[in-house]
Amino acid sequence: MNAALKTLVAEALKLAPNERMEFVHLLLASLNEDAELDKAWTIEIERRIADIESGIEQTIPIAEALAQVRKNLK
């Protein structure tokens, strides 16, 4: 490990845990060719979770969902 990288690691370890997680996320995103797509999916997932938690959307048990799919396929 070169000196610059050692310094960067030492500084990163001084960050709070949530800041280190954000730093890791940013580094990984910089390696990901589909970073914009990942960002869009993250936003969509957060929206869907919020809709379920607020009661806008309702969930159903998987067994019921599969039964409905099987019925529609017949």
PDB file of N, CA and C in Angstrom:
ATOM      1  N   MET A   1       0.867  -1.172   0.000  1.00  0.00           N
ATOM      2  CA  MET A   1       0.000   0.000   0.000  1.00  0.00           C
ATOM      3  C   MET A   1       0.912   1.232   0.000  1.00  0.00           C
ATOM      4  N   ASN A   2       0.641   2.136  -0.944  1.00  0.00           N
ATOM      5  CA  ASN A   2       1.480   3.323  -1.008  1.00  0.00           C
ATOM      6  C   ASN A   2       1.103   4.330   0.077  1.00  0.00           C
ATOM      7  N   ALA A   3       1.934   5.348   0.260  1.00  0.00           N
ATOM      8  CA  ALA A   3       1.755   6.322   1.339  1.00  0.00           C
ATOM      9  C   ALA A   3       0.445   7.096   1.203  1.00  0.00           C
ATOM     10  N   ALA A   4       0.078   7.459  -0.017  1.00  0.00           N
ATOM     11  CA  ALA A   4      -1.152   8.219  -0.225  1.00  0.00           C
ATOM     12  C   ALA A   4      -2.368   7.392   0.178  1.00  0.00           C
ATOM     13  N   LEU A   5      -2.346   6.126  -0.174  1.00  0.00           N
ATOM     14  CA  LEU A   5      -3.462   5.252   0.172  1.00  0.00           C
ATOM     15  C   LEU A   5      -3.527   5.030   1.681  1.00  0.00           C
ATOM     16  N   LYS A   6      -2.372   4.870   2.311  1.00  0.00           N
ATOM     17  CA  LYS A   6      -2.337   4.718   3.771  1.00  0.00           C
ATOM     18  C   LYS A   6      -2.926   5.939   4.458  1.00  0.00           C
ATOM     19  N   THR A   7      -2.585   7.121   3.961  1.00  0.00           N
ATOM     20  CA  THR A   7      -3.116   8.359   4.528  1.00  0.00           C
ATOM     21  C   THR A   7      -4.620   8.434   4.339  1.00  0.00           C
ATOM     22  N   LEU A   8      -5.084   8.078   3.160  1.00  0.00           N
ATOM     23  CA  LEU A   8      -6.518   8.103   2.874  1.00  0.00           C
ATOM     24  C   LEU A   8      -7.278   7.142   3.785  1.00  0.00           C
ATOM     25  N   VAL A   9      -6.739   5.945   3.974  1.00  0.00           N
ATOM     26  CA  VAL A   9      -7.377   4.962   4.855  1.00  0.00           C
ATOM     27  C   VAL A   9      -7.410   5.480   6.284  1.00  0.00           C
ATOM     28  N   ALA A  10      -6.321   6.048   6.745  1.00  0.00           N
ATOM     29  CA  ALA A  10      -6.266   6.575   8.108  1.00  0.00           C
ATOM     30  C   ALA A  10      -7.300   7.676   8.312  1.00  0.00           C
ATOM     31  N   GLU A  11      -7.461   8.542   7.325  1.00  0.00           N
ATOM     32  CA  GLU A  11      -8.445   9.614   7.418  1.00  0.00           C
ATOM     33  C   GLU A  11      -9.870   9.055   7.367  1.00  0.00           C
ATOM     34  N   ALA A  12     -10.078   8.078   6.508  1.00  0.00           N
ATOM     35  CA  ALA A  12     -11.412   7.478   6.400  1.00  0.00           C
ATOM     36  C   ALA A  12     -11.817   6.809   7.708  1.00  0.00           C
ATOM     37  N   LEU A  13     -10.877   6.190   8.390  1.00  0.00           N
ATOM     38  CA  LEU A  13     -11.185   5.513   9.652  1.00  0.00           C
ATOM     39  C   LEU A  13     -11.534   6.485  10.773  1.00  0.00           C
ATOM     40  N   LYS A  14     -11.246   7.755  10.590  1.00  0.00           N
ATOM     41  CA  LYS A  14     -11.624   8.771  11.575  1.00  0.00           C
ATOM     42  C   LYS A  14     -13.090   9.185  11.436  1.00  0.00           C
ATOM     43  N   LEU A  15     -13.711   8.829  10.323  1.00  0.00           N
ATOM     44  CA  LEU A  15     -15.107   9.193  10.089  1.00  0.00           C
ATOM     45  C   LEU A  15     -16.031   8.386  10.994  1.00  0.00           C
ATOM     46  N   ALA A  16     -17.218   8.947  11.238  1.00  0.00           N
ATOM     47  CA  ALA A  16     -18.247   8.228  11.980  1.00  0.00           C
ATOM     48  C   ALA A  16     -18.695   7.033  11.129  1.00  0.00           C
ATOM     49  N   PRO A  17     -19.230   5.988  11.760  1.00  0.00           N
ATOM     50  CA  PRO A  17     -19.635   4.805  10.998  1.00  0.00           C
ATOM     51  C   PRO A  17     -20.563   5.106   9.810  1.00  0.00           C
ATOM     52  N   ASN A  18     -21.552   5.970  10.013  1.00  0.00           N
ATOM     53  CA  ASN A  18     -22.457   6.283   8.901  1.00  0.00           C
ATOM     54  C   ASN A  18     -21.736   7.040   7.786  1.00  0.00           C
ATOM     55  N   GLU A  19     -20.754   7.851   8.137  1.00  0.00           N
ATOM     56  CA  GLU A  19     -19.981   8.564   7.122  1.00  0.00           C
ATOM     57  C   GLU A  19     -19.072   7.599   6.359  1.00  0.00           C
ATOM     58  N   ARG A  20     -18.518   6.618   7.076  1.00  0.00           N
ATOM     59  CA  ARG A  20     -17.693   5.606   6.405  1.00  0.00           C
ATOM     60  C   ARG A  20     -18.543   4.794   5.426  1.00  0.00           C
ATOM     61  N   MET A  21     -19.780   4.470   5.839  1.00  0.00           N
ATOM     62  CA  MET A  21     -20.669   3.720   4.957  1.00  0.00           C
ATOM     63  C   MET A  21     -20.971   4.532   3.695  1.00  0.00           C
ATOM     64  N   GLU A  22     -21.230   5.816   3.868  1.00  0.00           N
ATOM     65  CA  GLU A  22     -21.496   6.680   2.717  1.00  0.00           C
ATOM     66  C   GLU A  22     -20.268   6.752   1.811  1.00  0.00           C
ATOM     67  N   PHE A  23     -19.083   6.826   2.424  1.00  0.00           N
ATOM     68  CA  PHE A  23     -17.828   6.867   1.673  1.00  0.00           C
ATOM     69  C   PHE A  23     -17.651   5.589   0.858  1.00  0.00           C
ATOM     70  N   VAL A  24     -17.916   4.444   1.483  1.00  0.00           N
ATOM     71  CA  VAL A  24     -17.829   3.160   0.787  1.00  0.00           C
ATOM     72  C   VAL A  24     -18.807   3.129  -0.378  1.00  0.00           C
ATOM     73  N   HIS A  25     -20.029   3.583  -0.119  1.00  0.00           N
ATOM     74  CA  HIS A  25     -21.044   3.602  -1.180  1.00  0.00           C
ATOM     75  C   HIS A  25     -20.569   4.451  -2.361  1.00  0.00           C
ATOM     76  N   LEU A  26     -19.998   5.598  -2.073  1.00  0.00           N
ATOM     77  CA  LEU A  26     -19.503   6.468  -3.143  1.00  0.00           C
ATOM     78  C   LEU A  26     -18.366   5.814  -3.918  1.00  0.00           C
ATOM     79  N   LEU A  27     -17.476   5.135  -3.203  1.00  0.00           N
ATOM     80  CA  LEU A  27     -16.381   4.451  -3.884  1.00  0.00           C
ATOM     81  C   LEU A  27     -16.897   3.330  -4.780  1.00  0.00           C
ATOM     82  N   LEU A  28     -17.814   2.537  -4.246  1.00  0.00           N
ATOM     83  CA  LEU A  28     -18.375   1.447  -5.048  1.00  0.00           C
ATOM     84  C   LEU A  28     -19.129   1.981  -6.257  1.00  0.00           C
ATOM     85  N   ALA A  29     -19.866   3.054  -6.052  1.00  0.00           N
ATOM     86  CA  ALA A  29     -20.609   3.650  -7.163  1.00  0.00           C
ATOM     87  C   ALA A  29     -19.661   4.135  -8.257  1.00  0.00           C
ATOM     88  N   SER A  30     -18.478   4.593  -7.863  1.00  0.00           N
ATOM     89  CA  SER A  30     -17.519   5.072  -8.858  1.00  0.00           C
ATOM     90  C   SER A  30     -16.979   3.931  -9.715  1.00  0.00           C
ATOM     91  N   LEU A  31     -17.061   2.700  -9.213  1.00  0.00           N
ATOM     92  CA  LEU A  31     -16.612   1.535  -9.970  1.00  0.00           C
ATOM     93  C   LEU A  31     -17.724   0.922 -10.803  1.00  0.00           C
ATOM     94  N   ASN A  32     -18.926   1.287 -10.494  1.00  0.00           N
ATOM     95  CA  ASN A  32     -20.095   0.682 -11.120  1.00  0.00           C
ATOM     96  C   ASN A  32     -20.484   1.460 -12.366  1.00  0.00           C
ATOM     97  N   GLU A  33     -20.477   0.770 -13.505  1.00  0.00           N
ATOM     98  CA  GLU A  33     -20.856   1.420 -14.760  1.00  0.00           C
ATOM     99  C   GLU A  33     -22.332   1.784 -14.773  1.00  0.00           C
ATOM    100  N   ASP A  34     -23.129   1.100 -13.969  1.00  0.00           N
ATOM    101  CA  ASP A  34     -24.565   1.331 -13.944  1.00  0.00           C
ATOM    102  C   ASP A  34     -24.985   2.145 -12.719  1.00  0.00           C
ATOM    103  N   ALA A  35     -24.147   3.059 -12.275  1.00  0.00           N
ATOM    104  CA  ALA A  35     -24.422   3.830 -11.055  1.00  0.00           C
ATOM    105  C   ALA A  35     -25.734   4.600 -11.159  1.00  0.00           C
ATOM    106  N   GLU A  36     -26.020   5.164 -12.319  1.00  0.00           N
ATOM    107  CA  GLU A  36     -27.268   5.926 -12.483  1.00  0.00           C
ATOM    108  C   GLU A  36     -28.471   5.001 -12.379  1.00  0.00           C
ATOM    109  N   LEU A  37     -28.360   3.823 -12.934  1.00  0.00           N
ATOM    110  CA  LEU A  37     -29.441   2.853 -12.848  1.00  0.00           C
ATOM    111  C   LEU A  37     -29.639   2.414 -11.395  1.00  0.00           C
ATOM    112  N   ASP A  38     -28.537   2.164 -10.701  1.00  0.00           N
ATOM    113  CA  ASP A  38     -28.626   1.792  -9.285  1.00  0.00           C
ATOM    114  C   ASP A  38     -29.283   2.894  -8.471  1.00  0.00           C
ATOM    115  N   LYS A  39     -28.938   4.126  -8.762  1.00  0.00           N
ATOM    116  CA  LYS A  39     -29.524   5.256  -8.050  1.00  0.00           C
ATOM    117  C   LYS A  39     -31.032   5.320  -8.308  1.00  0.00           C
ATOM    118  N   ALA A  40     -31.425   5.118  -9.540  1.00  0.00           N
ATOM    119  CA  ALA A  40     -32.850   5.149  -9.886  1.00  0.00           C
ATOM    120  C   ALA A  40     -33.604   4.034  -9.169  1.00  0.00           C
ATOM    121  N   TRP A  41     -33.008   2.830  -9.114  1.00  0.00           N
ATOM    122  CA  TRP A  41     -33.654   1.716  -8.419  1.00  0.00           C
ATOM    123  C   TRP A  41     -33.741   1.982  -6.922  1.00  0.00           C
ATOM    124  N   THR A  42     -32.709   2.578  -6.349  1.00  0.00           N
ATOM    125  CA  THR A  42     -32.731   2.914  -4.924  1.00  0.00           C
ATOM    126  C   THR A  42     -33.882   3.862  -4.626  1.00  0.00           C
ATOM    127  N   ILE A  43     -34.064   4.862  -5.457  1.00  0.00           N
ATOM    128  CA  ILE A  43     -35.159   5.817  -5.282  1.00  0.00           C
ATOM    129  C   ILE A  43     -36.507   5.112  -5.392  1.00  0.00           C
ATOM    130  N   GLU A  44     -36.639   4.228  -6.386  1.00  0.00           N
ATOM    131  CA  GLU A  44     -37.894   3.501  -6.575  1.00  0.00           C
ATOM    132  C   GLU A  44     -38.181   2.573  -5.392  1.00  0.00           C
ATOM    133  N   ILE A  45     -37.178   1.873  -4.922  1.00  0.00           N
ATOM    134  CA  ILE A  45     -37.359   0.973  -3.780  1.00  0.00           C
ATOM    135  C   ILE A  45     -37.778   1.759  -2.544  1.00  0.00           C
ATOM    136  N   GLU A  46     -37.123   2.885  -2.295  1.00  0.00           N
ATOM    137  CA  GLU A  46     -37.482   3.717  -1.145  1.00  0.00           C
ATOM    138  C   GLU A  46     -38.920   4.221  -1.261  1.00  0.00           C
ATOM    139  N   ARG A  47     -39.352   4.580  -2.487  1.00  0.00           N
ATOM    140  CA  ARG A  47     -40.723   5.042  -2.696  1.00  0.00           C
ATOM    141  C   ARG A  47     -41.713   3.926  -2.402  1.00  0.00           C
ATOM    142  N   ARG A  48     -41.410   2.725  -2.884  1.00  0.00           N
ATOM    143  CA  ARG A  48     -42.316   1.604  -2.660  1.00  0.00           C
ATOM    144  C   ARG A  48     -42.418   1.259  -1.170  1.00  0.00           C
ATOM    145  N   ILE A  49     -41.297   1.277  -0.478  1.00  0.00           N
ATOM    146  CA  ILE A  49     -41.317   1.007   0.964  1.00  0.00           C
ATOM    147  C   ILE A  49     -42.153   2.063   1.680  1.00  0.00           C
ATOM    148  N   ALA A  50     -41.966   3.326   1.322  1.00  0.00           N
ATOM    149  CA  ALA A  50     -42.738   4.412   1.936  1.00  0.00           C
ATOM    150  C   ALA A  50     -44.225   4.234   1.676  1.00  0.00           C
ATOM    151  N   ASP A  51     -44.592   3.821   0.458  1.00  0.00           N
ATOM    152  CA  ASP A  51     -46.005   3.598   0.135  1.00  0.00           C
ATOM    153  C   ASP A  51     -46.599   2.484   0.995  1.00  0.00           C
ATOM    154  N   ILE A  52     -45.846   1.424   1.205  1.00  0.00           N
ATOM    155  CA  ILE A  52     -46.336   0.321   2.043  1.00  0.00           C
ATOM    156  C   ILE A  52     -46.443   0.773   3.500  1.00  0.00           C
ATOM    157  N   GLU A  53     -45.423   1.440   3.990  1.00  0.00           N
ATOM    158  CA  GLU A  53     -45.433   1.883   5.388  1.00  0.00           C
ATOM    159  C   GLU A  53     -46.524   2.907   5.671  1.00  0.00           C
ATOM    160  N   SER A  54     -46.854   3.722   4.685  1.00  0.00           N
ATOM    161  CA  SER A  54     -47.886   4.753   4.883  1.00  0.00           C
ATOM    162  C   SER A  54     -49.297   4.209   4.668  1.00  0.00           C
ATOM    163  N   GLY A  55     -49.401   2.992   4.120  1.00  0.00           N
ATOM    164  CA  GLY A  55     -50.709   2.407   3.879  1.00  0.00           C
ATOM    165  C   GLY A  55     -51.264   2.690   2.500  1.00  0.00           C
ATOM    166  N   ILE A  56     -50.530   3.424   1.674  1.00  0.00           N
ATOM    167  CA  ILE A  56     -50.985   3.702   0.312  1.00  0.00           C
ATOM    168  C   ILE A  56     -51.086   2.392  -0.472  1.00  0.00           C
ATOM    169  N   GLU A  57     -50.132   1.516  -0.270  1.00  0.00           N
ATOM    170  CA  GLU A  57     -50.128   0.202  -0.915  1.00  0.00           C
ATOM    171  C   GLU A  57     -50.270  -0.868   0.152  1.00  0.00           C
ATOM    172  N   GLN A  58     -50.931  -1.941  -0.198  1.00  0.00           N
ATOM    173  CA  GLN A  58     -51.121  -3.062   0.720  1.00  0.00           C
ATOM    174  C   GLN A  58     -50.353  -4.270   0.187  1.00  0.00           C
ATOM    175  N   THR A  59     -49.868  -5.083   1.094  1.00  0.00           N
ATOM    176  CA  THR A  59     -49.195  -6.318   0.691  1.00  0.00           C
ATOM    177  C   THR A  59     -50.135  -7.491   0.907  1.00  0.00           C
ATOM    178  N   ILE A  60     -49.833  -8.590   0.226  1.00  0.00           N
ATOM    179  CA  ILE A  60     -50.596  -9.815   0.445  1.00  0.00           C
ATOM    180  C   ILE A  60     -49.598 -10.950   0.665  1.00  0.00           C
ATOM    181  N   PRO A  61     -49.998 -11.987   1.387  1.00  0.00           N
ATOM    182  CA  PRO A  61     -49.096 -13.118   1.608  1.00  0.00           C
ATOM    183  C   PRO A  61     -48.689 -13.767   0.283  1.00  0.00           C
ATOM    184  N   ILE A  62     -47.478 -14.298   0.213  1.00  0.00           N
ATOM    185  CA  ILE A  62     -46.965 -14.899  -1.014  1.00  0.00           C
ATOM    186  C   ILE A  62     -47.853 -16.043  -1.496  1.00  0.00           C
ATOM    187  N   ALA A  63     -48.386 -16.832  -0.572  1.00  0.00           N
ATOM    188  CA  ALA A  63     -49.250 -17.951  -0.972  1.00  0.00           C
ATOM    189  C   ALA A  63     -50.473 -17.448  -1.731  1.00  0.00           C
ATOM    190  N   GLU A  64     -51.040 -16.349  -1.258  1.00  0.00           N
ATOM    191  CA  GLU A  64     -52.205 -15.774  -1.936  1.00  0.00           C
ATOM    192  C   GLU A  64     -51.816 -15.220  -3.303  1.00  0.00           C
ATOM    193  N   ALA A  65     -50.672 -14.560  -3.380  1.00  0.00           N
ATOM    194  CA  ALA A  65     -50.222 -14.007  -4.654  1.00  0.00           C
ATOM    195  C   ALA A  65     -49.987 -15.117  -5.671  1.00  0.00           C
ATOM    196  N   LEU A  66     -49.336 -16.196  -5.241  1.00  0.00           N
ATOM    197  CA  LEU A  66     -49.091 -17.318  -6.151  1.00  0.00           C
ATOM    198  C   LEU A  66     -50.389 -17.981  -6.588  1.00  0.00           C
ATOM    199  N   ALA A  67     -51.339 -18.094  -5.681  1.00  0.00           N
ATOM    200  CA  ALA A  67     -52.639 -18.670  -6.035  1.00  0.00           C
ATOM    201  C   ALA A  67     -53.323 -17.824  -7.101  1.00  0.00           C
ATOM    202  N   GLN A  68     -53.252 -16.516  -6.963  1.00  0.00           N
ATOM    203  CA  GLN A  68     -53.856 -15.629  -7.969  1.00  0.00           C
ATOM    204  C   GLN A  68     -53.165 -15.781  -9.325  1.00  0.00           C
ATOM    205  N   VAL A  69     -51.848 -15.880  -9.317  1.00  0.00           N
ATOM    206  CA  VAL A  69     -51.099 -16.042 -10.578  1.00  0.00           C
ATOM    207  C   VAL A  69     -51.471 -17.366 -11.234  1.00  0.00           C
ATOM    208  N   ARG A  70     -51.488 -18.435 -10.444  1.00  0.00           N
ATOM    209  CA  ARG A  70     -51.835 -19.745 -10.997  1.00  0.00           C
ATOM    210  C   ARG A  70     -53.247 -19.734 -11.590  1.00  0.00           C
ATOM    211  N   LYS A  71     -54.174 -19.089 -10.899  1.00  0.00           N
ATOM    212  CA  LYS A  71     -55.552 -19.015 -11.386  1.00  0.00           C
ATOM    213  C   LYS A  71     -55.612 -18.265 -12.707  1.00  0.00           C
ATOM    214  N   ASN A  72     -54.866 -17.176 -12.807  1.00  0.00           N
ATOM    215  CA  ASN A  72     -54.870 -16.369 -14.041  1.00  0.00           C
ATOM    216  C   ASN A  72     -54.189 -17.070 -15.205  1.00  0.00           C
ATOM    217  N   LEU A  73     -53.286 -17.998 -14.916  1.00  0.00           N
ATOM    218  CA  LEU A  73     -52.593 -18.714 -15.979  1.00  0.00           C
ATOM    219  C   LEU A  73     -53.433 -19.827 -16.594  1.00  0.00           C
ATOM    220  N   LYS A  74     -54.480 -20.250 -15.906  1.00  0.00           N
ATOM    221  CA  LYS A  74     -55.317 -21.326 -16.410  1.00  0.00           C
ATOM    222  C   LYS A  74     -56.260 -20.866 -17.489  1.00  0.00           C
TER     223      LYS A  74
END
